[in-house]
Coordinates of C-alpha atoms in Angstrom, one line a residue:
X1048 CA 15.4 15.6 -5.4
X1049 CA 12.8 14.0 -3.2
X1050 CA 14.3 12.4 -0.1
X1051 CA 13.6 8.6 0.7
X1052 CA 11.6 9.6 3.8
X1053 CA 9.4 12.1 1.8
X1054 CA 9.0 9.4 -0.8
X1055 CA 7.8 6.9 1.8
X1056 CA 5.3 9.3 3.2
X1057 CA 4.0 10.2 -0.3
X1058 CA 3.3 6.5 -0.9
X1059 CA 1.9 5.9 2.6
X1060 CA -0.6 8.6 2.1
X1061 CA -1.2 8.2 -1.7
X1062 CA -0.4 5.0 -3.3
X1063 CA -2.0 3.6 -6.5
X1064 CA -2.6 0.9 -9.3
X1065 CA -4.5 0.2 -13.1
X1066 CA -4.0 -1.6 -16.5
X1067 CA -6.0 -2.4 -19.5
X1068 CA -8.7 -5.0 -20.1
X1069 CA -7.2 -8.4 -19.3
X1070 CA -8.0 -11.7 -20.9
X1071 CA -9.5 -12.6 -17.6
X1072 CA -12.0 -9.7 -17.8
X1073 CA -12.9 -10.7 -21.3
X1074 CA -13.5 -14.3 -20.5
X1075 CA -15.6 -13.5 -17.5
X1076 CA -17.8 -11.1 -19.4
X1077 CA -18.3 -13.8 -22.1
X1078 CA -19.9 -15.8 -19.2
X1079 CA -22.3 -13.1 -18.2
X1080 CA -20.4 -11.1 -15.7
X1081 CA -21.4 -7.4 -15.6
X1082 CA -20.2 -4.3 -13.9
X1083 CA -22.9 -1.9 -12.4
X1084 CA -22.3 1.6 -11.3
X1085 CA -23.7 1.8 -7.8
X1086 CA -23.8 4.2 -4.9
X1087 CA -24.5 4.2 -1.1
X1088 CA -24.2 6.6 1.8
X1089 CA -22.1 6.5 4.9
X1090 CA -22.8 7.7 8.4
X1091 CA -21.5 11.2 7.6
X1092 CA -23.9 11.6 4.8
X1093 CA -21.3 11.1 2.1
X1094 CA -22.5 9.3 -1.0
X1095 CA -19.8 6.9 -2.2
X1096 CA -19.8 5.5 -5.8
X1097 CA -18.5 2.2 -6.8
X1098 CA -18.5 -0.7 -9.2
X1099 CA -20.5 -3.9 -8.4
X1100 CA -19.2 -6.8 -10.4
X1101 CA -21.6 -9.8 -10.4
X1102 CA -23.3 -12.6 -12.3
X1103 CA -27.0 -12.3 -11.8
X1104 CA -28.8 -12.5 -8.4
X1105 CA -28.2 -16.1 -7.4
X1106 CA -26.6 -16.0 -4.0
X1107 CA -22.9 -16.8 -3.9
X1108 CA -19.6 -15.6 -2.4
X1109 CA -18.8 -11.7 -2.6
X1110 CA -15.8 -9.6 -1.8
X1111 CA -15.3 -6.1 -0.8
X1112 CA -12.1 -4.5 -2.2
X1113 CA -10.4 -1.6 -0.2
X1114 CA -7.7 0.4 -2.1
X1115 CA -4.5 1.9 -0.6
X1116 CA -4.4 5.1 1.4
X1117 CA -4.9 8.6 0.3
X1118 CA -6.2 9.6 -3.1
X1119 CA -6.5 6.1 -4.4
X1120 CA -9.8 5.3 -6.2
X1121 CA -11.8 2.2 -6.7
X1122 CA -9.5 0.8 -9.4
X1123 CA -6.3 1.5 -7.5
X1124 CA -5.6 4.6 -9.6
X1125 CA -3.8 7.3 -7.6
X1126 CA -3.3 11.0 -7.8
X1127 CA 0.4 10.7 -7.4
X1128 CA 1.4 7.4 -9.0
X1129 CA -1.1 7.5 -11.8
X1130 CA -3.5 4.8 -13.3
X1131 CA -2.4 1.5 -11.8
X1132 CA -5.5 -0.5 -11.8
X1133 CA -4.7 -3.5 -9.5
X1134 CA -7.9 -3.4 -7.7
X1135 CA -9.7 -3.7 -11.0
X1136 CA -7.5 -6.6 -11.9
X1137 CA -8.3 -8.2 -8.6
X1138 CA -12.0 -7.9 -9.2
X1139 CA -11.5 -9.5 -12.6
X1140 CA -9.5 -12.3 -11.0
X1141 CA -12.2 -12.9 -8.5
X1142 CA -15.1 -13.1 -11.1
X1143 CA -13.1 -15.9 -12.8
X1144 CA -13.3 -17.7 -9.5
X1145 CA -17.1 -17.1 -9.2
X1146 CA -16.8 -14.4 -6.7
X1147 CA -18.8 -11.1 -7.0
X1148 CA -17.1 -7.9 -5.9
X1149 CA -17.6 -4.3 -4.9
X1150 CA -14.9 -1.8 -5.2
X1151 CA -15.5 1.9 -4.5
X1152 CA -14.1 5.5 -4.7
X1153 CA -13.1 6.5 -1.1
X1154 CA -13.8 10.0 0.1
X1155 CA -11.8 12.5 -1.9
X1156 CA -11.4 10.2 -5.0
X1157 CA -13.3 9.6 -8.2
X1158 CA -17.0 10.2 -8.4
X1159 CA -17.4 10.3 -4.7
X1160 CA -15.3 13.5 -4.0
X1161 CA -15.3 15.3 -0.8
X1162 CA -19.1 15.6 -0.3
X1163 CA -19.8 17.1 3.2
X1164 CA -16.0 17.4 3.7
X1165 CA -15.6 20.0 0.9
X1166 CA -15.4 23.0 3.3
X1167 CA -13.2 21.0 5.8
X1168 CA -10.9 18.7 3.9
X1169 CA -8.4 18.4 6.9
X1170 CA -11.2 16.4 8.6
X1171 CA -10.7 13.5 6.1
X1172 CA -8.8 10.9 8.0
X1173 CA -8.9 7.3 9.1
X1174 CA -12.4 7.7 10.6
X1175 CA -13.8 8.8 7.3
X1176 CA -12.2 5.9 5.5
X1177 CA -13.5 3.4 8.0
X1178 CA -17.0 4.9 7.8
X1179 CA -16.9 4.4 4.0
X1180 CA -15.7 0.8 4.4
X1181 CA -18.5 0.1 6.9
X1182 CA -21.1 1.5 4.4
X1183 CA -19.6 -0.4 1.6
X1184 CA -19.6 -3.8 3.3
X1185 CA -23.3 -3.3 4.4
X1186 CA -24.3 -2.4 0.8
X1187 CA -22.6 -5.5 -0.5
X1188 CA -24.2 -7.7 2.2
X1189 CA -27.6 -6.3 1.1
X1190 CA -27.3 -7.3 -2.5
X1191 CA -29.5 -10.3 -3.5
X1192 CA -26.5 -12.0 -5.1
X1193 CA -24.5 -12.1 -1.9
X1194 CA -24.3 -15.1 0.3
X1195 CA -24.1 -13.6 3.8
X1196 CA -21.9 -16.4 5.0
X1197 CA -19.3 -15.9 2.3
X1198 CA -18.3 -12.3 2.5
X1199 CA -14.6 -11.6 2.2
X1200 CA -12.6 -8.3 2.3
X1201 CA -9.4 -7.8 0.4
X1202 CA -7.3 -4.7 1.0
X1203 CA -4.0 -3.2 0.2
X1204 CA -1.5 -1.2 2.4
X1205 CA -3.3 1.1 4.8
X1206 CA -6.6 -0.3 3.4
X1207 CA -5.8 -3.4 5.5
X1208 CA -6.5 -1.4 8.7
X1209 CA -10.0 -0.7 7.5
X1210 CA -10.5 -4.2 6.5
X1211 CA -9.6 -5.5 10.0
X1212 CA -12.0 -2.9 11.5
X1213 CA -14.8 -4.6 9.5
X1214 CA -13.9 -8.0 10.8
X1215 CA -13.9 -6.5 14.4
X1216 CA -17.2 -4.8 14.0
X1217 CA -19.6 -5.8 16.7
X1218 CA -22.5 -3.6 15.7
X1219 CA -25.9 -5.4 15.4
X1220 CA -26.1 -4.8 11.6
X1221 CA -22.5 -5.5 10.9
X1222 CA -22.1 -8.4 8.3
X1223 CA -19.9 -11.3 9.4
X1224 CA -16.7 -11.3 7.6
X1225 CA -15.7 -14.9 6.4
X1226 CA -12.1 -14.1 5.4
X1227 CA -9.5 -11.4 4.9
X1228 CA -6.9 -10.8 2.3
X1229 CA -4.2 -8.3 3.9
X1230 CA -1.9 -7.4 1.0
X1231 CA 1.3 -5.6 2.0
X1232 CA -0.3 -4.4 5.3
X1233 CA 0.6 -1.4 7.4
X1234 CA 2.8 -3.2 10.0
X1235 CA 2.5 -0.7 12.9
X1236 CA 1.5 2.7 14.0
X1237 CA 1.8 5.4 11.4
X1238 CA 4.4 7.6 13.2
X1239 CA 6.4 4.7 14.3
X1240 CA 6.8 3.5 10.7
X1241 CA 7.9 7.0 9.6
X1242 CA 10.3 7.3 12.6
X1243 CA 12.0 4.1 11.7
X1244 CA 12.5 5.3 8.1
X1245 CA 13.9 8.6 9.3
X1246 CA 16.4 6.8 11.4
X1247 CA 17.5 4.6 8.5
X1248 CA 17.9 7.6 6.2
X1249 CA 19.8 9.7 8.8
X1250 CA 22.1 6.7 9.6
X1251 CA 22.8 6.3 5.8
X1252 CA 23.6 9.9 5.6
X1253 CA 26.2 9.6 8.3
X1254 CA 27.6 6.5 6.8
X1255 CA 27.9 8.2 3.4
X1256 CA 29.6 11.3 4.9
X1257 CA 26.6 13.6 4.1
X1258 CA 26.1 14.3 7.8
X1259 CA 28.2 14.5 10.9
X1260 CA 27.0 12.5 14.0
X1261 CA 26.2 15.8 15.7
X1262 CA 24.0 16.8 12.7
X1263 CA 22.2 13.4 12.7
X1264 CA 21.4 13.8 16.4
X1265 CA 19.9 17.2 15.7
X1266 CA 17.6 15.8 13.1
X1267 CA 16.5 12.8 15.2
X1268 CA 15.9 14.8 18.3
X1269 CA 13.8 17.4 16.3
X1270 CA 11.7 14.6 14.8
X1271 CA 11.3 12.7 18.1
X1272 CA 10.1 16.0 19.6
X1273 CA 7.7 16.6 16.7
X1274 CA 6.2 13.1 17.2
X1275 CA 5.8 13.6 20.9
X1276 CA 4.1 16.9 20.2
X1277 CA 1.7 15.5 17.7
X1278 CA 0.8 12.6 19.9
X1279 CA 0.3 14.6 23.2
X1280 CA -1.0 17.9 21.9
X1281 CA -2.2 17.3 18.4
X1282 CA 0.0 20.0 16.9
X1283 CA 3.1 20.2 14.7
X1284 CA 6.3 22.4 14.9
X1285 CA 6.5 25.4 12.5
X1286 CA 9.7 24.1 11.2
X1287 CA 11.5 20.7 10.9
X1288 CA 15.0 20.0 9.4
X1289 CA 15.7 17.9 6.3
X1290 CA 12.3 18.5 4.7
X1291 CA 10.5 16.6 7.4
X1292 CA 8.0 19.4 7.6
X1293 CA 6.5 18.0 4.5
X1294 CA 5.7 14.9 6.4
X1295 CA 4.2 16.5 9.5
X1296 CA 2.9 20.1 9.5
X1297 CA -0.1 22.2 10.7
X1298 CA -2.0 21.3 7.5
X1299 CA -1.9 17.5 7.9
X1300 CA -1.3 16.9 11.6
X1301 CA -5.0 16.1 12.3
X1302 CA -5.1 13.3 9.8
X1303 CA -1.7 12.0 10.7
X1304 CA -2.5 11.8 14.4
X1305 CA -5.7 10.1 13.6
X1306 CA -3.9 7.5 11.5
X1307 CA -1.2 7.1 14.1
X1308 CA -3.9 6.5 16.8
X1309 CA -4.8 3.0 15.1
X1310 CA -2.7 0.2 16.2
X1311 CA -2.8 -2.6 13.5
X1312 CA -1.5 -5.1 16.1
X1313 CA -4.4 -4.5 18.4
X1314 CA -6.9 -4.7 15.6
X1315 CA -5.3 -8.0 14.5
X1316 CA -5.5 -9.4 18.0
X1317 CA -9.3 -8.8 18.0
X1318 CA -10.1 -10.7 15.0
X1319 CA -12.4 -13.7 15.5
X1320 CA -10.5 -16.9 16.2
X1321 CA -10.1 -19.2 13.2
X1322 CA -10.9 -16.4 10.6
X1323 CA -9.1 -17.3 7.3
X1324 CA -6.5 -14.7 6.7
X1325 CA -4.0 -14.3 3.8
X1326 CA -1.2 -11.9 4.5
X1327 CA 1.4 -11.0 1.9
X1328 CA 4.7 -9.2 2.2
X1329 CA 7.7 -8.7 -0.1
X1330 CA 11.4 -8.4 0.0
X1331 CA 11.1 -5.6 -2.5
X1332 CA 8.5 -3.6 -0.7
X1333 CA 9.9 -0.8 1.4
X1334 CA 6.5 -0.3 3.2
X1335 CA 5.7 -3.9 4.0
X1336 CA 8.9 -6.0 4.1
X1337 CA 8.5 -9.4 5.6
X1338 CA 10.7 -8.5 8.5
X1339 CA 8.6 -5.5 9.4
X1340 CA 5.3 -7.4 9.4
X1341 CA 6.4 -10.2 11.7
X1342 CA 4.8 -8.6 14.8
X1343 CA 1.6 -8.3 12.9
X1344 CA 1.7 -11.9 11.9
X1345 CA 2.3 -12.8 15.7
X1346 CA -0.9 -10.9 16.5
X1347 CA -2.8 -13.0 14.0
X1348 CA -1.6 -16.4 15.4
X1349 CA -5.1 -17.2 16.6
X1350 CA -6.6 -16.9 13.1
X1351 CA -6.3 -19.4 10.2
X1352 CA -3.3 -17.5 8.9
X1353 CA -1.5 -18.0 5.6
X1354 CA 1.6 -15.8 5.1
X1355 CA 3.1 -15.5 1.6
X1356 CA 6.5 -14.0 1.3
X1357 CA 6.7 -12.6 -2.1
X1358 CA 10.0 -12.2 -4.0
X1359 CA 10.7 -9.1 -6.3
X1360 CA 7.1 -7.8 -6.0
X1361 CA 6.5 -4.2 -5.5
X1362 CA 3.9 -2.5 -3.3
X1363 CA 1.2 -2.5 -6.0
X1364 CA 1.4 -6.3 -6.3
X1365 CA 3.3 -6.5 -9.6
X1366 CA 6.7 -8.1 -10.4
X1367 CA 9.2 -5.2 -10.1
X1368 CA 12.0 -5.6 -7.5
X1369 CA 12.8 -1.9 -7.8
X1370 CA 9.5 -0.9 -6.1
X1371 CA 9.8 2.5 -7.9
X1372 CA 6.7 4.6 -7.7
X1373 CA 7.5 5.7 -11.3
X1374 CA 6.8 2.2 -12.4
X1375 CA 3.5 1.6 -10.6
X1376 CA 1.3 2.7 -13.5
X1377 CA 3.1 0.6 -16.1
X1378 CA 0.7 -1.9 -17.5
X1379 CA 1.2 -5.5 -16.3
X1380 CA -0.5 -8.4 -14.6
X1381 CA -0.8 -9.0 -10.9
X1382 CA 2.2 -11.0 -9.8
X1383 CA 1.9 -14.7 -10.5
X1384 CA 3.1 -15.4 -7.0
X1385 CA 0.0 -13.6 -5.6
X1386 CA -2.4 -15.3 -7.9
X1387 CA -1.0 -18.7 -7.0
X1388 CA -1.6 -17.9 -3.3
X1389 CA -5.1 -16.6 -4.1
X1390 CA -6.0 -19.7 -6.1
X1391 CA -5.8 -21.7 -2.8
X1392 CA -7.1 -19.0 -0.4
X1393 CA -10.4 -18.3 -2.3
X1394 CA -11.5 -21.8 -1.8
X1395 CA -11.3 -21.7 2.0

């Protein structure tokens, strides 16, 4: 049986979402919206493939959609959770609001694949994902149907980190980001999030009689030492108790340390003052509970921030209070609570 900590790590590194053709998609296509298969190249030489959903070349608002972490493709489909499709549904929703969109297969997913990383897959980490996002938003900004003053970015989970890097980008060719949608965002540094979950699980084991206090201390001490080793030396212990070696090991330590080096609170603090930001959290989301994201919302206080506390909504933005990964790929619409929030936000 998979432990709760391993479950959390699996979802953090590889979350997902997809569903069938919705009535919104059908009505949008009736009004002339089309989906083009497109490609563009990032700074590493990787060719990324995506879907550009648009309505002709008359300039209008456009949005970049960034999927969850790990092996999650342009539609939100994930190698672990299966076909979820929430990002495709989000694109359909936006076209109903007159907003063109670009969604893309991140490195290691879909048609994009590993490219130049094929012989060094361990090098795929946050820097590679950020490079892909930078290339994607520049491609979107260069489309004739994109109004450069109305580019928004919508992202889920760890994708929100890369969304914020785009809004913080000060390179001369960086498009200005008008607004950000941060859905169930990563609320802190990677290893801090994992450490908090380890403590919760170990405490529960003690309360339930599955561990003695002495055994719990051994586990917590071993994990704390592993985190310190990863952060200071970039290495991982050969063995860790309680299956924690599946979370941090020699094979993934490089990517984990790279992700851990990014502080979402620092990124949020650097966003341009007054940027419209929609942030969602949920009482049913074990990765982005409303309590856990409060420090992030504090770092966003200088923006035009809207916080929406969802009820009974899972991590893939559907109504499911269980937040069970096994349910992520079940067909269903985006939560009506999210849609209601977006109805107002997209007009800003």
